[in-house]
PDB file of C-alpha atoms in Angstrom:
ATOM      1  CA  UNK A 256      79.999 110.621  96.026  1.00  0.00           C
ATOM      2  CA  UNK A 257      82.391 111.674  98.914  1.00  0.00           C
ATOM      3  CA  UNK A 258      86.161 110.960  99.649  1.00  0.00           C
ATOM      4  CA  UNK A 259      86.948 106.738  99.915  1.00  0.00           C
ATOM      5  CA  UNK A 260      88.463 104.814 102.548  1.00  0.00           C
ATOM      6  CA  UNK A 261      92.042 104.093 101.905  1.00  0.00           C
ATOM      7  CA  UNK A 262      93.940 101.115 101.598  1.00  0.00           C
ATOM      8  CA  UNK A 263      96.192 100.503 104.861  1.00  0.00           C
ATOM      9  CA  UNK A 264     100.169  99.724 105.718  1.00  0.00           C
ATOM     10  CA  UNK A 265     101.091  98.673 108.954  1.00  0.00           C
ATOM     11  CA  UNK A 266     104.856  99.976 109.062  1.00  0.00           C
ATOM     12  CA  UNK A 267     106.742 100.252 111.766  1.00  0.00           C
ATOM     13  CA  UNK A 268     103.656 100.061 114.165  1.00  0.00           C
ATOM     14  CA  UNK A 269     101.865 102.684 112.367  1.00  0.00           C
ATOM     15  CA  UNK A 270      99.528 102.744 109.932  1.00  0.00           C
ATOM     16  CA  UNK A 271      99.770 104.603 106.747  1.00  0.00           C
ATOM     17  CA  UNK A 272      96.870 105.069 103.913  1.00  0.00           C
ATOM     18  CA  UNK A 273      97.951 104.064 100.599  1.00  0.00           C
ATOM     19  CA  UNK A 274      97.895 107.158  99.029  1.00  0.00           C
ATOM     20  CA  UNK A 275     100.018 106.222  95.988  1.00  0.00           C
ATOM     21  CA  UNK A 276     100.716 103.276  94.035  1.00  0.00           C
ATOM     22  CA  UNK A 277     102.920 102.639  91.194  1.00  0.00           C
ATOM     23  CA  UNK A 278     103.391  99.254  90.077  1.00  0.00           C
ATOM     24  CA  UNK A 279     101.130  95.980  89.856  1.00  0.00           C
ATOM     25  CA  UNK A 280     100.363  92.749  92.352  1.00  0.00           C
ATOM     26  CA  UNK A 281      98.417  94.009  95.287  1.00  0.00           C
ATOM     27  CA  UNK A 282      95.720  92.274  96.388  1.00  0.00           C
ATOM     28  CA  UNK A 283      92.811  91.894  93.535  1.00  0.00           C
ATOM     29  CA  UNK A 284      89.305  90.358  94.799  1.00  0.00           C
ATOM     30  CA  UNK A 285      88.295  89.254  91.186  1.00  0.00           C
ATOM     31  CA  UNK A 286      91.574  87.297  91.020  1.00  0.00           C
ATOM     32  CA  UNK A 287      90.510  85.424  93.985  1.00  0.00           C
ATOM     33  CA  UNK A 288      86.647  85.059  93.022  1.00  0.00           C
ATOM     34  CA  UNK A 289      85.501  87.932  95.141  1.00  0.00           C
ATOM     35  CA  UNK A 290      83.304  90.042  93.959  1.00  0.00           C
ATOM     36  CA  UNK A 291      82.673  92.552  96.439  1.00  0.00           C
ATOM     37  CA  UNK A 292      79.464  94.699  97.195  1.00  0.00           C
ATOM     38  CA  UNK A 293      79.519  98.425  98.058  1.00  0.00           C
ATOM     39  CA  UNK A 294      80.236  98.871 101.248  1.00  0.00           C
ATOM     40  CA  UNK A 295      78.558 102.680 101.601  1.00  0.00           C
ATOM     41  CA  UNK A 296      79.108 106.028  99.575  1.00  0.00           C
ATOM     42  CA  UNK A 297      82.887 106.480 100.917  1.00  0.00           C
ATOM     43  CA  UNK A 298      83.656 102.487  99.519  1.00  0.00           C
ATOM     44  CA  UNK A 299      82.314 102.015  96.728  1.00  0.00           C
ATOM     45  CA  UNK A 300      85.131  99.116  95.123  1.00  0.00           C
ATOM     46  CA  UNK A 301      83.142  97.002  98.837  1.00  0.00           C
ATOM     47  CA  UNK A 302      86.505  96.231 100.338  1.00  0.00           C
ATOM     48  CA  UNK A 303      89.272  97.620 101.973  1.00  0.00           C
ATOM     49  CA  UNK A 304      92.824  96.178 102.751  1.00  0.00           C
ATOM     50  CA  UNK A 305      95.155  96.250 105.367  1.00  0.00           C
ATOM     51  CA  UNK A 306      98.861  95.765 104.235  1.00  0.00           C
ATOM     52  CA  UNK A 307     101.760  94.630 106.285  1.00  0.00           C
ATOM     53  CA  UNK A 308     105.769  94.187 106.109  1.00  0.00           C
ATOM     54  CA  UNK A 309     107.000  91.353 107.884  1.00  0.00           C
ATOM     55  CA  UNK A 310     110.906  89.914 107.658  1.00  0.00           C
ATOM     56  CA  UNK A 311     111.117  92.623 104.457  1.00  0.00           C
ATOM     57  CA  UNK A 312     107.615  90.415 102.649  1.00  0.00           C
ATOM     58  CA  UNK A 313     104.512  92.893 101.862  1.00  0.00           C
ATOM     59  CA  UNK A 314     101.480  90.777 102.814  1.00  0.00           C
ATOM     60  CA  UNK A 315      97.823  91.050 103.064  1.00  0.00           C
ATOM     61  CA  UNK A 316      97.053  90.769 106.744  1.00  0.00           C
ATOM     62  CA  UNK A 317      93.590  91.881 106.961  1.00  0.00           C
ATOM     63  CA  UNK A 318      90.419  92.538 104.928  1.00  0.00           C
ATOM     64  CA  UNK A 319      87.073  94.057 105.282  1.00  0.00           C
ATOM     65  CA  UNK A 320      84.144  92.920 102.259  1.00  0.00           C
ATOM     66  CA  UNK A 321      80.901  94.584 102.018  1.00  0.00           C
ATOM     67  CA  UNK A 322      78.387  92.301 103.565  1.00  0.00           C
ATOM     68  CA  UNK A 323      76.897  91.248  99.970  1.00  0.00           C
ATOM     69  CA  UNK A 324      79.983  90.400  99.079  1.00  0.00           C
ATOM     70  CA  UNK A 325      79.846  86.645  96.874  1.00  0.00           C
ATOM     71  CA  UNK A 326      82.851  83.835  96.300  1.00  0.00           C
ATOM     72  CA  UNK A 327      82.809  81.951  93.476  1.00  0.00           C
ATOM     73  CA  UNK A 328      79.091  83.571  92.415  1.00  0.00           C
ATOM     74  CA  UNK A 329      77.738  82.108  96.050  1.00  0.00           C
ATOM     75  CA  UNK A 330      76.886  84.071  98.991  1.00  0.00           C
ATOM     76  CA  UNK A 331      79.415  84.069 102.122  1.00  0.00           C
ATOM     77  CA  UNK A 332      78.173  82.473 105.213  1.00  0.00           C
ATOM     78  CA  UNK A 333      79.653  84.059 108.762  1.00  0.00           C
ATOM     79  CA  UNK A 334      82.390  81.366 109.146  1.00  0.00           C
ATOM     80  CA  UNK A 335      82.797  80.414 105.596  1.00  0.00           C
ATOM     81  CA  UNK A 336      86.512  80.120 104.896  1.00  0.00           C
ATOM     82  CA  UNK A 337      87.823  83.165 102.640  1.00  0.00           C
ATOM     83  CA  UNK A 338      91.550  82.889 101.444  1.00  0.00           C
ATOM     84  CA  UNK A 339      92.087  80.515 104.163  1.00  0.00           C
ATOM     85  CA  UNK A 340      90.471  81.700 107.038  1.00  0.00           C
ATOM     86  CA  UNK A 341      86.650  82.327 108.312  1.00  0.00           C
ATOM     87  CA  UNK A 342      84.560  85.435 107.598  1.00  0.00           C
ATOM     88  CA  UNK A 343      83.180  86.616 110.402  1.00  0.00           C
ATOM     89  CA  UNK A 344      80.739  89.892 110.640  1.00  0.00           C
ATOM     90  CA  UNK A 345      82.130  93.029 111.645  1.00  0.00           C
ATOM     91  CA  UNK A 346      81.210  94.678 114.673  1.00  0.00           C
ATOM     92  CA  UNK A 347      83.081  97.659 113.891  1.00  0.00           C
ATOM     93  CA  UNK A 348      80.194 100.810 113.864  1.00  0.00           C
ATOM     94  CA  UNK A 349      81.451 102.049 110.669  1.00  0.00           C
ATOM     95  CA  UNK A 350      81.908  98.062 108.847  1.00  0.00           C
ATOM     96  CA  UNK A 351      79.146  96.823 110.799  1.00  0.00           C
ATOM     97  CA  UNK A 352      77.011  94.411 108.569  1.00  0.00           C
ATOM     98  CA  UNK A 353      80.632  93.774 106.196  1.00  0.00           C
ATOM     99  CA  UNK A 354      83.000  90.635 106.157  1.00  0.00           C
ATOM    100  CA  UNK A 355      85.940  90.887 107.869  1.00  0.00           C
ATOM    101  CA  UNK A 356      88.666  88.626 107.725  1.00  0.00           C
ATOM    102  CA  UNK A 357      91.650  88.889 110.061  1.00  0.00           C
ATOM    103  CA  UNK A 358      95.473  87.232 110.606  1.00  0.00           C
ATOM    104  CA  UNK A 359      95.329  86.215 106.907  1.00  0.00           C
ATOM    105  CA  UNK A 360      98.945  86.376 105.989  1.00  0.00           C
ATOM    106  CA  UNK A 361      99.030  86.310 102.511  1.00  0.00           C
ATOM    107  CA  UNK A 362     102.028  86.906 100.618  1.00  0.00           C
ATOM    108  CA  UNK A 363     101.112  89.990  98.522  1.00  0.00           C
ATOM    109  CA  UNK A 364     103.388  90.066  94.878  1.00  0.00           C
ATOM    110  CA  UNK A 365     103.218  93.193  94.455  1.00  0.00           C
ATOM    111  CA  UNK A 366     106.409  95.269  92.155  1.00  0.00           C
ATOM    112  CA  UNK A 367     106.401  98.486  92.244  1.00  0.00           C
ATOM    113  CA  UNK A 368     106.213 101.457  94.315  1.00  0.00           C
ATOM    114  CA  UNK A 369     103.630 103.085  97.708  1.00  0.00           C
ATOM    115  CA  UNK A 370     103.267 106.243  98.455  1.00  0.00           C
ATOM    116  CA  UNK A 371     102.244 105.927 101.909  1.00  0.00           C
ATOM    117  CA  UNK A 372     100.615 108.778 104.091  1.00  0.00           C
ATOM    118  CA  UNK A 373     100.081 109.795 107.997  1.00  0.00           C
ATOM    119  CA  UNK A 374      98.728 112.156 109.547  1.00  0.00           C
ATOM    120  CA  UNK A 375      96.499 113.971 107.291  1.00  0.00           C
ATOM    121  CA  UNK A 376      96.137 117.341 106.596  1.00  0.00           C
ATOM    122  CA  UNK A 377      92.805 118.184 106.887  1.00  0.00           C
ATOM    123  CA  UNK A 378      92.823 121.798 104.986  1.00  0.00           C
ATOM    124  CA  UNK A 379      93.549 119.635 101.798  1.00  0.00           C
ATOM    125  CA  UNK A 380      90.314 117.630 102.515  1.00  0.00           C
ATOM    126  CA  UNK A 381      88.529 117.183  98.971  1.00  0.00           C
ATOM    127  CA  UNK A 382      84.841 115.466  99.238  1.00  0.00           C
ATOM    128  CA  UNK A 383      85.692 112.779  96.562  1.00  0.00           C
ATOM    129  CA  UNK A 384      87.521 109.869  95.682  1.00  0.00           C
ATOM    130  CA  UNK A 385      91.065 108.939  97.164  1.00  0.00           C
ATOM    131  CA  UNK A 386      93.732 111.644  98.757  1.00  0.00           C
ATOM    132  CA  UNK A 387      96.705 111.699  97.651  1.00  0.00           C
ATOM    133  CA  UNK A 388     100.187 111.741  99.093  1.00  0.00           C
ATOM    134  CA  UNK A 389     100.879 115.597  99.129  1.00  0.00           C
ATOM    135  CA  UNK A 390      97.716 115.823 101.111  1.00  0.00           C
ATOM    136  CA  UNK A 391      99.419 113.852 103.473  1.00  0.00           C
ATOM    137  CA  UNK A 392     102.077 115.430 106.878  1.00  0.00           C
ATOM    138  CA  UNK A 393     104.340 112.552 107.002  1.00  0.00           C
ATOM    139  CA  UNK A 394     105.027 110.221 103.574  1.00  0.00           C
ATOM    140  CA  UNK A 395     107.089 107.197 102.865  1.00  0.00           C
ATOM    141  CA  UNK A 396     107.857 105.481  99.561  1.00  0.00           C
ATOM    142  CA  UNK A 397     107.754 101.756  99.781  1.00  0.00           C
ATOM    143  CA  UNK A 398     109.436  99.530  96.857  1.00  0.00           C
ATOM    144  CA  UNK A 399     108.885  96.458  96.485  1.00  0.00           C
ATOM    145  CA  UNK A 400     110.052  93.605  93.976  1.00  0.00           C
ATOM    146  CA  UNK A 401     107.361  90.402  94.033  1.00  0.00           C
ATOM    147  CA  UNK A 402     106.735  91.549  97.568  1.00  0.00           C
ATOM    148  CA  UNK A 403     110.020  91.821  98.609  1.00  0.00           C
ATOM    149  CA  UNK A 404     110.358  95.725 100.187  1.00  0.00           C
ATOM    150  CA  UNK A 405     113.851  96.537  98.859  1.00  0.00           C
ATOM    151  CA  UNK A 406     113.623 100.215  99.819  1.00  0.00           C
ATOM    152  CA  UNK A 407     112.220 102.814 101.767  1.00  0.00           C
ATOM    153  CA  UNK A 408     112.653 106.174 102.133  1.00  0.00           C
ATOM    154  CA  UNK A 409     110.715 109.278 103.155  1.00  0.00           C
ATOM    155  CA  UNK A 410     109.309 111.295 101.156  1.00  0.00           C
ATOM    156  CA  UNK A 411     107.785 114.104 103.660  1.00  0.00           C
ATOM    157  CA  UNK A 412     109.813 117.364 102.660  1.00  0.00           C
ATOM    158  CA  UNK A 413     108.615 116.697  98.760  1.00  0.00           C
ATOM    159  CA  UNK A 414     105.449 116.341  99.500  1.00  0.00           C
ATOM    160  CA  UNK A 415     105.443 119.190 101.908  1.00  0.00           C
ATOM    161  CA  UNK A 416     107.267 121.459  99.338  1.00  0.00           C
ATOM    162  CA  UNK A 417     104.247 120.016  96.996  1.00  0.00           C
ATOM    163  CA  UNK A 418     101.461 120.635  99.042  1.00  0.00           C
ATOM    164  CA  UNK A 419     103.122 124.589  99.951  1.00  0.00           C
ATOM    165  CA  UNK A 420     103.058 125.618  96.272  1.00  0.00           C
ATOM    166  CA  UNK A 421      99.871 124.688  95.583  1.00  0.00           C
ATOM    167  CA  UNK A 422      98.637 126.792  98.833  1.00  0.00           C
ATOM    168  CA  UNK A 423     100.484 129.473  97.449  1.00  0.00           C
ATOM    169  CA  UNK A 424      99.519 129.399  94.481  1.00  0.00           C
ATOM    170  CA  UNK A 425     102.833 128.353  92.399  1.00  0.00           C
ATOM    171  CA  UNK A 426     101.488 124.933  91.621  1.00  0.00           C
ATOM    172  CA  UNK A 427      98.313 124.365  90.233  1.00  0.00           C
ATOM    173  CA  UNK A 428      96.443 121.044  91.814  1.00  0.00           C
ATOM    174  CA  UNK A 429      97.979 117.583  89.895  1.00  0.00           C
ATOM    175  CA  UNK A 430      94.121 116.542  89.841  1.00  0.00           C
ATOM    176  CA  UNK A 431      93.507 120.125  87.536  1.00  0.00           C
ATOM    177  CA  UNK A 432      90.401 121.821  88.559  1.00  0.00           C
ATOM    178  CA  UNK A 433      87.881 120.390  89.886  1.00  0.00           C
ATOM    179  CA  UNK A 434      84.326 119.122  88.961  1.00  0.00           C
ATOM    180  CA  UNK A 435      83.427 117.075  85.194  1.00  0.00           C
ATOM    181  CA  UNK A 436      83.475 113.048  85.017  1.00  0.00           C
ATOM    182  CA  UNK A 437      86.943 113.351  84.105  1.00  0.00           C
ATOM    183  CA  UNK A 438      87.858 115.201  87.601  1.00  0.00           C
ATOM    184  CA  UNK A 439      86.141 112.372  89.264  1.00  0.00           C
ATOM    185  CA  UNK A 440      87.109 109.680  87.683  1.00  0.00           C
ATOM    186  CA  UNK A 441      90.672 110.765  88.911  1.00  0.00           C
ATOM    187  CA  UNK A 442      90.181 111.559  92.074  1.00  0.00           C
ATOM    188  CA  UNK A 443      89.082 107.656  92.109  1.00  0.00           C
ATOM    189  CA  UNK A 444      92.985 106.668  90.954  1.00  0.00           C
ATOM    190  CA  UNK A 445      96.506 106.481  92.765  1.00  0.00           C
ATOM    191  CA  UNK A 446      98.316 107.165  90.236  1.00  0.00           C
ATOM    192  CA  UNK A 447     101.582 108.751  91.068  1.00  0.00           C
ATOM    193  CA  UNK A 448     101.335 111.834  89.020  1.00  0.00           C
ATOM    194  CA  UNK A 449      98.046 112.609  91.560  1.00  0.00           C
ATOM    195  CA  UNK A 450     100.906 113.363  94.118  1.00  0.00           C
ATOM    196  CA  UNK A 451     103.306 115.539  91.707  1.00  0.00           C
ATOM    197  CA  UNK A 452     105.504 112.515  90.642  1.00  0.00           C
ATOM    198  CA  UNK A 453     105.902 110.358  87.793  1.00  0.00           C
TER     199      UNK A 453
END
């Protein structure tokens, strides 16, 4: 296994990874007849979102599927229509062979809160599952209410103060130590407490 491809926000004209999430309502491929296929050994779920905030509305404006990917238990043609819009193949190097669907627009429900990361710090880099926020230079928090943002507010000096304790040794790791199933199947979360909070 090896670290995953994160989740996206466009905020702002940048783009953050999601690197927390707290709350329910983002965008769920089984709840929309998808069931995706593994896209390679850093996606495993087969899909990978890209988030964006327009007129203060979280919505899903792009999405990559792994190229096995099946609707409604039938395979997906290039062109076939996928929440509205045509799948066409990537020709992205790293998502070549996958689905990708682009300017989809759809309104995203989602309550709760994102932890959302830039420019990461690649001492912190761990070799599995998902990073999370301290691992992260710059971090914003991102609340929503049925995808309505009603807040957000950075987060950067916590996460900093975060990630210098646990180089220093005053802070252990929130993951714990590392290695066992139960270390993975962590890693493989965003659950707040992964980033000190909660």
């Amino acid at each position: 296994m090896t670290a995953q491809i994160s989740d996206c926000v466009i905020l702002g004209g940048t783009e953050f990874a999601v690197a927390g999430v707290s709350g329910e309502g983002l965008f769920d491929p089984q709840a929309n007849g998808l069931a995706p296929s593994m896209i390679n050994t850093a996606c495993w779920r087969g899909y990978v979102c890209w988030y964006a905030v327009g007129d203060d509305r979280l919505i899903l404006d792009q999405l990559v599927l792994g190229g096995e990917t099946t609707l409604d238990g039938e395979a997906i043609e290039p062109g076939a229509s996928v929440l509205g819009q045509p799948a066409h193949p990537s020709q992205d190097g790293f998502f070549a062979g996958c689905l990708q669907l682009r300017r989809l627009r759809v309104p995203v429900p989602f309550s709760g809160g994102l932890l959302l990361g830039e420019g990461f710090v690649s001492s912190t880099y761990v070799h599995m599952g998902f990073h999370p926020a301290w691992r992260y230079e710059s971090v914003v928090e991102l609340l929503a209410h049925e995808g309505r943002v009603t807040e957000i507010a950075d987060r950067s000096a916590e996460m900093a103060a975060i990630r210098r304790r646990i180089a220093e040794g005053d802070q252990a790791d929130p993951d714990g130590e590392r290695g066992g199933p139960v270390w993975i199947e962590r890693t493989f979360t965003l659950d707040y407490t992964r980033s000190g909070l909660g």
